[in-house]
CSV table of N, CA and C in Angstrom, one decimal:
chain,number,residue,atom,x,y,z
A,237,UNK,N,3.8,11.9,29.9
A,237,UNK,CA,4.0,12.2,28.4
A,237,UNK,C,2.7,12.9,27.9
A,238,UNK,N,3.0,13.5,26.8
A,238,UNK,CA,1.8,14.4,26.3
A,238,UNK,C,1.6,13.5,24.5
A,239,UNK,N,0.7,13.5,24.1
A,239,UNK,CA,0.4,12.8,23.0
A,239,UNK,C,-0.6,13.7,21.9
A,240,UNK,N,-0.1,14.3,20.6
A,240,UNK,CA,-0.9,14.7,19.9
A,240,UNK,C,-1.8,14.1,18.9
A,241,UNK,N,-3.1,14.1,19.0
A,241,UNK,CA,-4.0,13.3,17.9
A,241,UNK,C,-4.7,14.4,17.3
A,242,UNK,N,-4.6,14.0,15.5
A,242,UNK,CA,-5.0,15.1,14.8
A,242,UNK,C,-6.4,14.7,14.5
A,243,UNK,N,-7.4,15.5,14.6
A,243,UNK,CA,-9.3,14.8,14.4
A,243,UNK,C,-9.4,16.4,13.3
A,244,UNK,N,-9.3,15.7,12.0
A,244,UNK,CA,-9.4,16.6,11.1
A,244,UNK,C,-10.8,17.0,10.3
A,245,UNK,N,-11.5,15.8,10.9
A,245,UNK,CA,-13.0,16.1,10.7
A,245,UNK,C,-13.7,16.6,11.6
A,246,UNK,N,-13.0,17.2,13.0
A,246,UNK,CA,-13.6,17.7,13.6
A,246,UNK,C,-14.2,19.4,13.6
A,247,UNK,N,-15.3,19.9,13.1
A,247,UNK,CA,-15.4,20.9,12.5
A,247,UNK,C,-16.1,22.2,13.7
A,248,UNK,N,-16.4,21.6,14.5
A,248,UNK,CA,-17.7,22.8,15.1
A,248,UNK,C,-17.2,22.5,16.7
A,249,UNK,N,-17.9,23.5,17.4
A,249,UNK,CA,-18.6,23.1,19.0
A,249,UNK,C,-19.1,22.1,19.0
A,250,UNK,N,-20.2,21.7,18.5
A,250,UNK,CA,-20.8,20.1,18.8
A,250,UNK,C,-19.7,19.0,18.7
A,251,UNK,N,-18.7,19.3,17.3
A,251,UNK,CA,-17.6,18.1,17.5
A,251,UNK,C,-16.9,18.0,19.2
A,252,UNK,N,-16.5,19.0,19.6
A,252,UNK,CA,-15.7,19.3,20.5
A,252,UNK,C,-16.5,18.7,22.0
A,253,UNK,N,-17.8,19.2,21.6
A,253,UNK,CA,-18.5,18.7,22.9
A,253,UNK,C,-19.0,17.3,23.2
A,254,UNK,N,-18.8,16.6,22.0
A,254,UNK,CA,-19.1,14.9,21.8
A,254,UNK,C,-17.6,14.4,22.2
A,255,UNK,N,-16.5,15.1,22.0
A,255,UNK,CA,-15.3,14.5,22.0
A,255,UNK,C,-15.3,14.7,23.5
A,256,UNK,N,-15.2,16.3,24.0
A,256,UNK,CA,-15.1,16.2,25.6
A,256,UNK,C,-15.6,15.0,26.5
A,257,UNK,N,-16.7,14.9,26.0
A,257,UNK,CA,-17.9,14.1,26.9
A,257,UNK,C,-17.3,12.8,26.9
A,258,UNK,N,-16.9,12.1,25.6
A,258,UNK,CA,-16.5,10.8,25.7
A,258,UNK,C,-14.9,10.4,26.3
A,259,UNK,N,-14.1,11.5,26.2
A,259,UNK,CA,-13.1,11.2,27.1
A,259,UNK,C,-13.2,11.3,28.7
A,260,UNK,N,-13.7,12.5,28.9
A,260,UNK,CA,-14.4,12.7,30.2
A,260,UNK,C,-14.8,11.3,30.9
A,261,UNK,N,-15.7,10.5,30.4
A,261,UNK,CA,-16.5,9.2,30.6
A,261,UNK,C,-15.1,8.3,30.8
A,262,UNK,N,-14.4,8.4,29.8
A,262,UNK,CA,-12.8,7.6,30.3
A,262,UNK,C,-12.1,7.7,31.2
A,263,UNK,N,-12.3,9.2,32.0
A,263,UNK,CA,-11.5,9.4,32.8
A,263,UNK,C,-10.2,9.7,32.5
A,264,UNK,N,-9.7,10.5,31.1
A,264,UNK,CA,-8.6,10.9,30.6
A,264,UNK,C,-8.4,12.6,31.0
A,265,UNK,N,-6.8,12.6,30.6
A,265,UNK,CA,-6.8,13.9,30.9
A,265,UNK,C,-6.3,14.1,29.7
A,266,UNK,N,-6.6,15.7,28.8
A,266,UNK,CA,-6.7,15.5,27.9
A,266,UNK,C,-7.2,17.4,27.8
A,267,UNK,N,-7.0,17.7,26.7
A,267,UNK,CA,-7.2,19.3,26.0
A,267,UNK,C,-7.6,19.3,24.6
A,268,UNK,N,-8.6,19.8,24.4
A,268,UNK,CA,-9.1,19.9,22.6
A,268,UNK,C,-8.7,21.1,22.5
A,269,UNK,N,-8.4,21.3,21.1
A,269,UNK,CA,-8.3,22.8,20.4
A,269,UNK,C,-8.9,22.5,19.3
A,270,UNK,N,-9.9,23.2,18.9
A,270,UNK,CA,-11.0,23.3,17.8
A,270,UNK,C,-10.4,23.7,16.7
A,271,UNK,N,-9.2,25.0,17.2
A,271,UNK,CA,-8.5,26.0,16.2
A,271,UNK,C,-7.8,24.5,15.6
A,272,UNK,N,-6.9,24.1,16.2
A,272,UNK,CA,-6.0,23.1,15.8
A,272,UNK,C,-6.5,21.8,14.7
A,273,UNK,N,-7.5,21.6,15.5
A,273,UNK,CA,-8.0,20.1,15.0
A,273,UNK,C,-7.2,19.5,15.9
A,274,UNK,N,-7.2,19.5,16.8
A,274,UNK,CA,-6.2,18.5,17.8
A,274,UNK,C,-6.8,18.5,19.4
A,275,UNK,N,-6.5,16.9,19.7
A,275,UNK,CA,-6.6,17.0,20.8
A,275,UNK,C,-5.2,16.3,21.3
A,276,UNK,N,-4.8,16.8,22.9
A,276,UNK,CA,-3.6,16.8,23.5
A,276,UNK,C,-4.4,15.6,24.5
A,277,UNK,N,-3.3,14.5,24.8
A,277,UNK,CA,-4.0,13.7,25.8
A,277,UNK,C,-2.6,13.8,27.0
A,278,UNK,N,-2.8,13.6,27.8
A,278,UNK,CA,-1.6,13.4,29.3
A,278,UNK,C,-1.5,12.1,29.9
A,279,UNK,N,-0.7,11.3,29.5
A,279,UNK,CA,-0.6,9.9,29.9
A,279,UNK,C,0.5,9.2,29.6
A,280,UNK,N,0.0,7.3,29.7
A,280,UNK,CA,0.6,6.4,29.1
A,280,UNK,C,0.2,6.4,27.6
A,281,UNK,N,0.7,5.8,26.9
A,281,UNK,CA,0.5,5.0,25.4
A,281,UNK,C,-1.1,4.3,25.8
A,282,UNK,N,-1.2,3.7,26.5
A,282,UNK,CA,-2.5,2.9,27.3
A,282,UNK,C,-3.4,4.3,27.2
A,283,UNK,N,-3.2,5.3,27.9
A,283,UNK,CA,-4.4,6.3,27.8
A,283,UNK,C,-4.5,7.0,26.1
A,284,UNK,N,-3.5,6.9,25.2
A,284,UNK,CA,-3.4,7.6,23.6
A,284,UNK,C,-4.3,6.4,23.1
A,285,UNK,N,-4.1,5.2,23.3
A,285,UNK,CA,-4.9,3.9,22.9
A,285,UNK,C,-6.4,4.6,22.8
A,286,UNK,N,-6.7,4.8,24.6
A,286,UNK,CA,-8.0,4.6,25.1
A,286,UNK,C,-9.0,5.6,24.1
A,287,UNK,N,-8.0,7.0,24.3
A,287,UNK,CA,-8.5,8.0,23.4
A,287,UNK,C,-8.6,8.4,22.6
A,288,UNK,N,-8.0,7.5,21.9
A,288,UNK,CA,-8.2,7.2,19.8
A,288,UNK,C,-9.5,6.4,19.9
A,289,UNK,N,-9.2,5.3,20.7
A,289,UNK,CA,-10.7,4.3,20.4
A,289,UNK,C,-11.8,5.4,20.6
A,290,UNK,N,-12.1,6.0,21.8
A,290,UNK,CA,-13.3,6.7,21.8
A,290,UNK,C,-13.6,7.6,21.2
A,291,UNK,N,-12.8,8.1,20.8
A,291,UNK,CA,-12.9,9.0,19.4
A,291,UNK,C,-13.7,8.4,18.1
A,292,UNK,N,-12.8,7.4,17.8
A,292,UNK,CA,-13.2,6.2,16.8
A,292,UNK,C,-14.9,6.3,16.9
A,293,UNK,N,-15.1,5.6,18.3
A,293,UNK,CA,-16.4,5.0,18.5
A,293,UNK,C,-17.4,6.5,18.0
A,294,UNK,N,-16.8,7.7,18.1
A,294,UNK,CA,-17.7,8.6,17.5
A,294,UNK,C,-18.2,9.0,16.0
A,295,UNK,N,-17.3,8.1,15.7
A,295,UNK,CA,-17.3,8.5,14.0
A,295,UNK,C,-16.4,9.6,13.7
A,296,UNK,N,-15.4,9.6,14.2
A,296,UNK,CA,-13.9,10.7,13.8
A,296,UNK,C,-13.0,9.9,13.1
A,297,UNK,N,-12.0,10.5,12.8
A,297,UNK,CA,-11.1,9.5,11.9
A,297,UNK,C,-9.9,10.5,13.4
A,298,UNK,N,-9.3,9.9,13.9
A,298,UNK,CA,-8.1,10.3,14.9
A,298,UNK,C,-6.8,10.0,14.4
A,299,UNK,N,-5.7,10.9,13.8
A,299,UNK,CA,-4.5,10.7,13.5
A,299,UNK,C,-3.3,10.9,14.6
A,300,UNK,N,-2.5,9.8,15.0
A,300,UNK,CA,-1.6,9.8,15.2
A,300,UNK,C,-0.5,10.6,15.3
């Protein structure tokens, strides 16, 4: 399943490169679009969990 999360505070390259890094470290699979404000994750509901929390933990607000 594919999962869209809207990160609407996500503004720059540096957003994108804090977000890469911390899913990366999760071991998710997963695609940012900077244009969008969205990132695409590839999983269970268990991996949309994991990748809202780490998001979270960066100081993003991640919509569902």
């Amino acid at each position: 399943m594919e999962f869209k999360i809207s990160v609407q505070d996500m503004h720059c390259e540096h957003c994108v490169k804090r977000i890469d890094t911390a899913l990366e470290e999760a071991g998710l699979s997963y695609d940012i679009s900077l244009e969008d404000k969205t990132v695409s994750i590839t999983g269970c509901e268990k991996c949309l969990e994991k990748a809202v929390s780490a998001i979270e933990d960066l100081g993003f607000t991640p919509e569902v």
